[in-house]
Coordinates of C-alpha atoms (C1' of nucleotides) in Angstrom, one line a residue:
Chain A
M12 CA -25.6 52.9 -38.2
S13 CA -24.3 49.3 -38.1
E14 CA -23.9 48.4 -41.8
S15 CA -24.1 44.8 -43.0
P16 CA -21.0 43.0 -42.0
I17 CA -18.0 42.4 -44.3
T18 CA -18.2 38.7 -45.2
I19 CA -14.9 36.9 -45.0
F20 CA -13.7 33.5 -46.2
I21 CA -10.5 32.0 -44.8
V22 CA -8.4 29.6 -46.8
D23 CA -5.5 27.9 -44.9
D24 CA -4.4 24.4 -44.6
H25 CA -3.2 24.8 -41.0
K26 CA -6.5 24.1 -39.2
L27 CA -5.3 25.3 -35.9
F28 CA -4.3 28.6 -37.4
S29 CA -7.4 29.0 -39.6
S30 CA -9.8 28.3 -36.8
S31 CA -8.1 30.6 -34.3
L32 CA -7.9 33.2 -37.1
K33 CA -11.7 32.8 -37.5
G34 CA -12.2 33.6 -33.9
L35 CA -10.0 36.6 -34.0
V36 CA -11.5 38.1 -37.1
S37 CA -15.0 37.4 -35.9
S38 CA -14.2 39.4 -32.8
F39 CA -13.6 42.5 -34.9
S40 CA -16.7 44.6 -35.2
N41 CA -18.6 44.3 -38.4
F42 CA -16.7 41.3 -39.7
K43 CA -18.3 37.9 -40.4
V44 CA -16.2 34.9 -41.2
S45 CA -18.7 32.8 -43.2
E46 CA -16.6 29.9 -44.4
V47 CA -13.2 28.4 -43.6
F48 CA -11.5 26.2 -46.2
N49 CA -8.5 24.0 -45.8
D50 CA -7.3 24.2 -49.4
G51 CA -7.7 26.2 -52.6
D52 CA -9.6 23.4 -54.2
E53 CA -12.3 23.7 -51.5
I54 CA -13.1 27.3 -52.0
V55 CA -13.0 26.8 -55.8
S56 CA -15.6 24.0 -55.6
F57 CA -17.6 26.0 -53.1
L58 CA -17.8 29.0 -55.3
E59 CA -18.4 26.9 -58.4
D60 CA -21.5 25.5 -56.8
K61 CA -22.8 29.1 -56.8
N62 CA -22.8 29.5 -53.1
S63 CA -22.5 32.8 -51.4
V64 CA -19.6 35.1 -52.5
P65 CA -17.5 36.8 -49.8
D66 CA -16.2 40.3 -49.8
V67 CA -12.7 39.4 -48.7
V68 CA -10.7 36.2 -48.8
L69 CA -7.8 35.7 -46.4
L70 CA -5.7 33.3 -48.4
D71 CA -2.7 31.4 -47.2
V72 CA 0.1 31.3 -49.7
K73 CA 1.6 28.0 -49.1
M74 CA -0.9 25.2 -49.3
K75 CA -0.3 21.6 -50.1
R76 CA -2.7 20.9 -53.0
M77 CA -3.9 24.0 -54.8
G78 CA -1.4 26.7 -53.9
G79 CA -2.1 30.3 -53.0
I80 CA -1.0 31.8 -56.3
E81 CA -3.1 29.4 -58.3
T82 CA -6.1 29.9 -56.1
C83 CA -5.7 33.7 -56.2
G84 CA -5.6 33.6 -60.0
W85 CA -8.7 31.6 -60.1
L86 CA -10.6 33.9 -57.8
K87 CA -9.4 36.9 -59.7
K88 CA -10.6 35.4 -63.0
N89 CA -13.9 34.1 -61.8
F90 CA -14.9 36.4 -59.0
P91 CA -13.1 39.7 -59.7
T92 CA -15.0 41.5 -57.0
I93 CA -13.5 39.4 -54.2
K94 CA -10.6 41.1 -52.5
V95 CA -7.9 38.7 -51.7
L96 CA -5.6 39.3 -48.8
A97 CA -2.6 37.1 -48.9
L98 CA -1.3 35.7 -45.7
S99 CA 2.2 34.3 -45.5
M100 CA 4.9 33.2 -43.1
E101 CA 7.8 34.5 -45.1
E102 CA 8.4 37.3 -47.5
D103 CA 9.7 35.5 -50.5
E104 CA 10.1 37.9 -53.3
E105 CA 8.9 35.6 -56.0
I106 CA 5.9 34.6 -54.1
V107 CA 5.0 38.2 -53.2
I108 CA 5.3 39.2 -56.8
G109 CA 3.4 36.1 -57.9
M110 CA 0.5 36.7 -55.5
L111 CA 0.2 40.4 -56.5
R112 CA 0.4 39.6 -60.1
A113 CA -2.2 36.9 -59.6
G114 CA -4.5 39.7 -58.3
A115 CA -4.0 39.8 -54.5
K116 CA -5.0 43.1 -53.1
G117 CA -2.7 42.9 -50.2
Y118 CA 0.0 40.8 -48.6
L119 CA 0.4 40.3 -44.9
L120 CA 2.9 38.4 -42.9
K121 CA 1.4 36.1 -40.3
D122 CA 3.3 37.7 -37.5
I123 CA 1.5 41.0 -37.6
N124 CA -0.6 42.4 -34.8
P125 CA -4.3 41.7 -34.8
G126 CA -4.9 45.4 -35.2
V127 CA -3.0 45.5 -38.4
L128 CA -5.1 42.7 -39.8
E129 CA -8.3 44.5 -38.8
H130 CA -7.0 47.6 -40.4
A131 CA -5.9 45.7 -43.5
I132 CA -9.3 44.1 -44.0
N133 CA -11.1 47.3 -43.6
E134 CA -8.7 49.1 -46.1
V135 CA -8.9 46.3 -48.6
Y136 CA -12.7 46.4 -48.4
K137 CA -13.0 50.1 -48.6
N138 CA -10.2 51.1 -50.8
G139 CA -9.7 47.9 -52.6
F140 CA -6.1 47.3 -51.6
Y141 CA -3.7 47.4 -48.7
Y142 CA 0.0 47.2 -49.3
T143 CA 2.4 47.2 -46.4
E144 CA 5.6 49.0 -46.4
E145 CA 7.5 45.7 -46.2
V146 CA 5.9 44.4 -49.3
T147 CA 6.6 47.5 -51.3
N148 CA 10.1 47.4 -50.2
T149 CA 10.4 43.8 -51.2
L150 CA 9.3 44.8 -54.7
L151 CA 11.7 47.7 -54.8
N152 CA 14.6 45.7 -53.5
S153 CA 13.9 42.6 -55.5
S154 CA 16.8 43.8 -57.5
E155 CA 19.5 44.1 -54.8
N156 CA 20.4 40.5 -54.9
G157 CA 23.4 39.0 -56.6
S158 CA 26.8 40.4 -55.9
L159 CA 26.6 43.6 -57.7
K160 CA 29.5 46.0 -57.7
N161 CA 27.4 48.6 -56.1
N162 CA 30.0 51.1 -55.2
V163 CA 30.8 51.8 -58.8
V164 CA 30.2 55.3 -60.2
L165 CA 29.3 55.3 -63.8
K166 CA 30.0 58.3 -66.0
E167 CA 27.4 59.8 -68.3
R168 CA 28.7 58.3 -71.4
E169 CA 29.0 54.9 -69.8
L170 CA 25.4 55.1 -68.7
E171 CA 24.4 56.0 -72.2
F172 CA 26.2 53.0 -73.6
L173 CA 24.8 50.8 -70.9
K174 CA 21.3 51.8 -71.7
L175 CA 21.8 51.2 -75.3
T176 CA 23.3 47.8 -74.6
V177 CA 20.0 46.8 -73.0
S178 CA 18.3 46.6 -76.4
E179 CA 18.8 44.4 -79.3
R180 CA 21.5 46.6 -80.8
T181 CA 24.9 45.6 -82.1
Y182 CA 27.9 47.7 -81.1
K183 CA 27.9 49.1 -84.6
E184 CA 24.4 50.4 -84.1
I185 CA 25.2 51.7 -80.6
A186 CA 28.2 53.5 -82.2
N187 CA 25.9 55.2 -84.6
V188 CA 23.5 56.3 -81.9
M189 CA 26.3 57.6 -79.7
C190 CA 28.2 59.2 -82.6
L191 CA 31.3 57.2 -81.9
S192 CA 33.4 54.8 -83.8
P193 CA 32.6 51.1 -83.2
K194 CA 36.0 50.7 -81.7
T195 CA 35.4 53.3 -79.1
V196 CA 32.2 51.6 -78.2
E197 CA 34.1 48.5 -77.6
N198 CA 36.3 50.4 -75.3
Y199 CA 33.3 51.3 -73.2
R200 CA 32.2 47.7 -73.2
E201 CA 35.6 46.6 -72.0
S202 CA 35.9 49.1 -69.3
L203 CA 32.4 48.3 -68.1
F204 CA 33.2 44.6 -68.1
E205 CA 36.0 45.4 -65.7
K206 CA 34.2 47.9 -63.6
L207 CA 31.1 45.8 -63.2
E208 CA 32.9 42.5 -63.1
V209 CA 30.9 40.8 -65.8
K210 CA 32.1 38.7 -68.7
T211 CA 29.4 39.3 -71.4
R212 CA 26.8 41.7 -72.7
I213 CA 24.3 39.7 -70.9
G214 CA 26.1 40.6 -67.7
L215 CA 25.8 44.3 -68.6
V216 CA 22.1 43.9 -69.2
L217 CA 21.5 42.2 -65.9
Y218 CA 23.5 44.8 -64.1
A219 CA 21.6 47.6 -65.7
I220 CA 18.2 46.1 -64.9
K221 CA 19.1 45.1 -61.3
E222 CA 20.5 48.6 -60.7
K223 CA 17.4 50.1 -62.4
I224 CA 19.6 52.0 -64.8
V225 CA 17.0 50.8 -67.2
I226 CA 13.4 50.2 -66.1
L227 CA 11.7 47.4 -68.0
Chain B
M12 CA -9.8 64.6 -27.4
S13 CA -8.3 66.9 -30.0
E14 CA -4.6 65.9 -30.2
S15 CA -1.9 68.3 -31.2
P16 CA -2.2 68.7 -35.0
I17 CA -0.1 67.0 -37.6
T18 CA 2.4 69.6 -38.8
I19 CA 2.9 69.6 -42.5
F20 CA 5.3 71.3 -44.9
I21 CA 4.6 71.7 -48.5
V22 CA 7.3 71.9 -51.2
D23 CA 6.2 72.7 -54.7
D24 CA 7.4 75.2 -57.2
H25 CA 4.0 76.0 -58.6
K26 CA 3.0 78.7 -56.2
L27 CA -0.6 78.7 -57.2
F28 CA -0.8 75.0 -56.5
S29 CA 1.1 75.0 -53.2
S30 CA -0.9 77.9 -51.8
S31 CA -4.3 76.3 -52.8
L32 CA -3.0 73.0 -51.4
K33 CA -2.2 74.8 -48.2
G34 CA -5.7 76.0 -47.9
L35 CA -7.1 72.6 -48.7
V36 CA -4.9 70.7 -46.2
S37 CA -5.5 73.3 -43.5
S38 CA -9.2 72.7 -43.9
F39 CA -8.8 69.1 -42.9
S40 CA -9.2 68.6 -39.2
N41 CA -6.1 68.3 -37.1
F42 CA -3.7 69.3 -39.9
K43 CA -1.5 72.3 -39.7
V44 CA 0.5 73.5 -42.7
S45 CA 3.4 75.3 -41.1
E46 CA 5.6 76.2 -44.0
V47 CA 5.4 76.3 -47.8
F48 CA 8.5 76.2 -49.9
N49 CA 9.0 76.8 -53.5
D50 CA 12.0 74.5 -53.9
G51 CA 14.0 71.7 -52.4
D52 CA 16.8 74.1 -51.6
E53 CA 14.4 76.2 -49.4
I54 CA 13.3 73.4 -47.1
V55 CA 16.8 72.2 -46.8
S56 CA 18.2 75.5 -45.7
F57 CA 15.1 76.0 -43.4
L58 CA 15.8 72.7 -41.7
E59 CA 19.6 73.3 -41.6
D60 CA 18.9 76.4 -39.6
K61 CA 17.4 74.2 -36.9
N62 CA 13.9 75.5 -37.3
S63 CA 10.9 73.4 -36.5
V64 CA 10.6 69.9 -38.0
P65 CA 7.3 68.8 -39.5
D66 CA 5.6 65.5 -39.3
V67 CA 4.8 65.2 -42.9
V68 CA 6.2 66.8 -46.0
L69 CA 4.2 67.0 -49.2
L70 CA 6.9 67.0 -51.8
D71 CA 6.5 67.8 -55.5
V72 CA 8.5 65.6 -57.6
K73 CA 9.4 67.8 -60.5
M74 CA 11.0 71.0 -59.4
K75 CA 13.4 73.2 -61.2
R76 CA 16.3 73.6 -58.9
M77 CA 16.6 70.9 -56.3
G78 CA 14.4 68.0 -57.6
G79 CA 12.1 65.8 -55.6
I80 CA 14.3 62.7 -55.5
E81 CA 17.3 64.7 -54.3
T82 CA 15.3 66.6 -51.7
C83 CA 13.7 63.4 -50.5
G84 CA 17.0 61.7 -50.1
W85 CA 18.3 64.6 -48.1
L86 CA 15.3 64.6 -45.9
K87 CA 15.6 60.9 -45.4
K88 CA 19.2 61.2 -44.5
N89 CA 19.0 64.2 -42.2
F90 CA 15.5 63.9 -40.7
P91 CA 14.5 60.3 -40.9
T92 CA 11.4 60.9 -38.8
I93 CA 9.8 63.1 -41.4
K94 CA 7.4 61.2 -43.6
V95 CA 7.6 62.3 -47.2
L96 CA 4.5 62.1 -49.4
A97 CA 5.5 62.5 -53.0
L98 CA 3.1 64.5 -55.2
S99 CA 3.4 64.2 -58.9
M100 CA 1.5 64.9 -62.1
E101 CA 2.4 61.8 -63.9
E102 CA 3.2 58.3 -62.9
D103 CA 6.6 57.9 -64.5
E104 CA 8.0 54.5 -63.4
E105 CA 11.6 55.7 -63.0
I106 CA 10.5 58.6 -60.9
V107 CA 8.1 56.5 -58.7
I108 CA 10.9 54.0 -58.1
G109 CA 13.4 56.8 -57.5
M110 CA 11.2 58.6 -55.0
L111 CA 10.4 55.4 -53.1
R112 CA 14.1 54.4 -53.1
A113 CA 14.9 57.8 -51.8
G114 CA 12.7 57.2 -48.9
A115 CA 9.3 58.6 -49.8
K116 CA 6.5 57.0 -47.7
G117 CA 3.9 57.4 -50.3
Y118 CA 3.3 58.6 -53.9
L119 CA 0.2 60.4 -54.9
L120 CA -0.9 61.7 -58.2
K121 CA -2.1 65.3 -58.2
D122 CA -5.4 64.5 -59.7
I123 CA -6.6 62.6 -56.6
N124 CA -9.7 63.6 -54.6
P125 CA -9.1 65.7 -51.5
G126 CA -10.4 62.9 -49.4
V127 CA -7.7 60.6 -50.6
L128 CA -5.0 63.1 -49.7
E129 CA -6.5 63.5 -46.2
H130 CA -6.6 59.7 -45.9
A131 CA -3.0 59.4 -47.2
I132 CA -1.6 62.0 -44.8
N133 CA -3.4 60.3 -41.8
E134 CA -2.1 56.9 -42.9
V135 CA 1.4 58.1 -43.5
Y136 CA 1.4 59.8 -40.1
K137 CA -0.1 56.9 -38.2
N138 CA 1.3 53.9 -40.0
G139 CA 4.3 55.5 -41.6
F140 CA 3.4 54.8 -45.2
Y141 CA 0.7 55.0 -47.8
Y142 CA 1.0 53.3 -51.1
T143 CA -1.8 53.5 -53.7
E144 CA -2.7 50.6 -55.8
E145 CA -1.6 52.5 -58.9
V146 CA 1.9 52.9 -57.6
T147 CA 2.2 49.3 -56.6
N148 CA 0.9 48.3 -59.9
T149 CA 3.4 50.6 -61.5
L150 CA 6.1 48.7 -59.7
L151 CA 4.7 45.4 -60.6
N152 CA 3.9 46.2 -64.2
S153 CA 7.1 48.1 -64.8
S154 CA 7.7 45.1 -67.0
E155 CA 4.6 44.9 -69.1
N156 CA 5.8 47.4 -71.6
G157 CA 7.2 46.7 -75.0
S158 CA 5.3 44.6 -77.3
L159 CA 5.7 41.2 -75.7
K160 CA 4.4 38.1 -77.4
N161 CA 2.3 37.4 -74.4
N162 CA 0.1 34.6 -75.7
V163 CA 3.1 32.3 -76.3
V164 CA 3.2 29.0 -74.5
L165 CA 6.7 27.9 -73.7
K166 CA 7.5 24.3 -73.2
E167 CA 9.5 23.0 -70.3
R168 CA 12.7 22.6 -72.2
E169 CA 12.4 26.0 -73.7
L170 CA 11.9 27.5 -70.3
E171 CA 15.0 25.7 -69.1
F172 CA 17.0 27.1 -72.0
L173 CA 15.6 30.6 -71.5
K174 CA 16.5 30.6 -67.8
L175 CA 20.0 29.5 -68.6
T176 CA 20.3 32.2 -71.3
V177 CA 19.7 34.8 -68.6
S178 CA 23.2 34.3 -67.3
E179 CA 26.6 34.8 -68.6
R180 CA 26.7 31.4 -70.3
T181 CA 27.7 30.5 -73.8
Y182 CA 25.5 28.2 -75.8
K183 CA 28.2 25.6 -75.3
E184 CA 27.9 25.9 -71.5
I185 CA 24.1 25.8 -71.7
A186 CA 24.4 22.7 -73.8
N187 CA 26.4 21.0 -71.1
V188 CA 24.0 22.0 -68.4
M189 CA 21.0 20.8 -70.4
C190 CA 22.8 17.6 -71.6
L191 CA 22.3 18.5 -75.2
S192 CA 24.6 19.1 -78.1
P193 CA 25.4 22.8 -78.8
K194 CA 23.6 22.5 -82.1
T195 CA 20.4 21.5 -80.4
V196 CA 20.7 24.4 -78.1
E197 CA 21.0 26.6 -81.1
N198 CA 17.8 25.2 -82.4
Y199 CA 16.1 26.2 -79.1
R200 CA 17.5 29.7 -79.6
E201 CA 16.2 29.9 -83.1
S202 CA 12.7 28.7 -82.3
L203 CA 12.5 31.1 -79.4
F204 CA 13.7 34.0 -81.5
E205 CA 10.8 33.3 -83.8
K206 CA 8.2 32.6 -81.0
L207 CA 9.2 35.6 -79.0
E208 CA 9.9 37.8 -82.0
V209 CA 13.3 38.9 -80.8
K210 CA 16.5 39.1 -82.8
T211 CA 19.3 38.5 -80.2
R212 CA 20.0 36.8 -76.9
I213 CA 19.5 40.2 -75.3
G214 CA 15.9 40.0 -76.5
L215 CA 15.5 36.7 -74.8
V216 CA 16.9 38.0 -71.6
L217 CA 14.6 41.0 -71.6
Y218 CA 11.6 38.8 -72.4
A219 CA 12.5 36.4 -69.6
I220 CA 12.8 39.2 -67.1
K221 CA 9.7 41.1 -68.2
E222 CA 7.7 37.9 -68.1
K223 CA 9.2 37.1 -64.7
I224 CA 10.4 33.8 -66.0
V225 CA 13.5 34.7 -64.1
I226 CA 13.3 37.0 -61.1
L227 CA 16.3 39.3 -60.6
Chain C
dT19 C1' -3.5 5.4 -88.8
dA20 C1' -1.4 8.8 -91.4
dA21 C1' 0.1 13.4 -91.0
dA22 C1' 2.0 16.8 -88.2
dA23 C1' 4.5 18.7 -84.7
dA24 C1' 8.0 18.3 -81.2
dA25 C1' 12.6 16.9 -79.6
dA26 C1' 17.3 16.0 -80.7
dG27 C1' 21.4 16.4 -83.6
dG28 C1' 24.1 18.4 -87.4
dG29 C1' 26.8 21.3 -91.7
dG30 C1' 28.6 25.4 -93.1
dG31 C1' 28.9 30.2 -93.5
dT32 C1' 28.7 35.1 -92.0
dA33 C1' 28.4 38.6 -88.5
dT34 C1' 29.3 40.0 -84.0
dT35 C1' 31.4 39.7 -79.8
dC36 C1' 35.2 39.4 -77.1
dC37 C1' 40.1 40.1 -76.0
dC38 C1' 44.7 41.9 -76.0
dC39 C1' 47.4 45.0 -77.7
dC40 C1' 48.2 49.9 -79.5
dC41 C1' 47.8 55.2 -80.4
dC42 C1' 46.5 60.3 -79.8
dT43 C1' 44.5 64.4 -77.3
dT44 C1' 43.1 67.2 -73.5
dA45 C1' 42.7 68.4 -68.9
dA46 C1' 43.5 68.0 -64.2
dT47 C1' 47.2 66.7 -60.7
dT48 C1' 51.7 66.8 -58.7
Chain D
dA27 C1' 57.4 69.8 -66.6
dA28 C1' 55.8 65.3 -65.9
dT29 C1' 52.3 62.2 -64.7
dT30 C1' 47.8 60.6 -64.5
dA31 C1' 43.0 60.2 -65.7
dA32 C1' 39.3 60.6 -69.1
dG33 C1' 37.6 60.5 -73.8
dG34 C1' 38.2 58.8 -78.4
dG35 C1' 40.1 55.8 -82.0
dG36 C1' 42.3 51.3 -84.0
dG37 C1' 44.3 46.3 -85.6
dG38 C1' 44.0 41.6 -85.6
dG39 C1' 42.5 37.3 -84.2
dA40 C1' 39.8 33.7 -81.7
dA41 C1' 35.4 32.6 -79.9
dT42 C1' 30.8 33.0 -80.1
dA43 C1' 26.4 34.1 -81.9
dC44 C1' 23.5 34.1 -85.6
dC45 C1' 21.3 32.1 -89.8
dC46 C1' 19.4 28.8 -93.2
dC47 C1' 19.0 24.2 -94.5
dC48 C1' 19.1 19.3 -93.3
dT49 C1' 18.1 14.3 -91.0
dT50 C1' 16.2 11.1 -87.5
dT51 C1' 13.1 9.7 -83.9
dT52 C1' 9.3 10.1 -81.0
dT53 C1' 5.0 12.0 -79.6
dT54 C1' 0.6 14.3 -80.7
dT55 C1' -3.3 14.9 -82.9
dA56 C1' -6.4 15.2 -86.6

DNA sequence: TAAAAAAAGGGGGTATTCCCCCCCTTAATT
DNA sequence: AATTAAGGGGGGGAATACCCCCTTTTTTTA
């Protein structure tokens, strides 16, 4: 029952890559690569001129003039029905997060197998999104940087204190909440400073967030 | 070419739910629900007795005795080939993150359509994972809580100050880095306190992290 | 072009944080 | 019986953070 094909735009400033990608994607059944752009600017002016609108855009992340995130944000804002699949060489956390926040419906590394790309395009078209395990893990682990004292076991009361520290409370206020004297609270602070190898409250806050002791 | 069915275990302490789920899943082609457990403990002892190992486990998150995260962690550690699909009523950020960190290959809300479950089981079996858009958004947006002054535009120098604040630096040190007098730095602090409606440095740090001005 | 806002620097005071000591009790170890 | 760990409480002081009020210069913008 051969439906109308999924129309695809490709945006990538490596012409060799984009043209070979066009060939590859066109070879998949039911896909039609209508346009190929070398830059974010190009697809923007193309769409501004009220030309045809694609179902899916394969968007390179790192482009010289108008970058991937910016382009993605523009597409999201002006053509929210378009599903953007981000394509990237590396898996830079900031960029992954940036692209997804900008509205990308998926994030693929360029070293994937053709079959995965085909699957991803179909998924993003049908279900509206396609997230690989790697990307999700990147999001999850985007907190395991820094040299965190990871092998530290925090006790219940310490966790309580830590959670309260991650808020605009003074130690006096924390003491009230925890039903302790301010001085005892300071003891917790001091022992945590040592345990977690930090020097200020800010350090505690960063630790708590990185370790997902508190979720923002 | 009818392959051997995907074997599935269900773990859920709501018997009514788990048994109806068993019926539903069994009705999907090529799925076989071999065992149903009422608790994490039960599947653990079952597997410890070297009984059959399933392909996929549908795991309830909130269970009375041995909880979902704990169970998932045990499965991940002892039977890494088993794909765990977490099932949950709500989409609590901490729990989503906890489950995925514990090794779950997917996270589904219990109010999904049967078709989605079928699709998810197939995906998790074939590709090893299945993440819904909601879950990914939960991870992404796990920062858009709180009443952030979102419509604030920060100037370059303010951003610089803000980024430096998210570190264990005193204002004196920040002043050195920014080549400003400590007093000027304090002016930035004050104006940001107003703009961002926070009362302490901690507030600034939380804002910067939530708004991904700094990525941890 | 005059007014407003932004950028930089500052005084002086109070509150809080941070740091190094100290003490007591209770419960587990040895 | 003595030691060690864990939880709770404290003093005092120096450093830092926080707050309000101020001046000057430059840049925007109305």
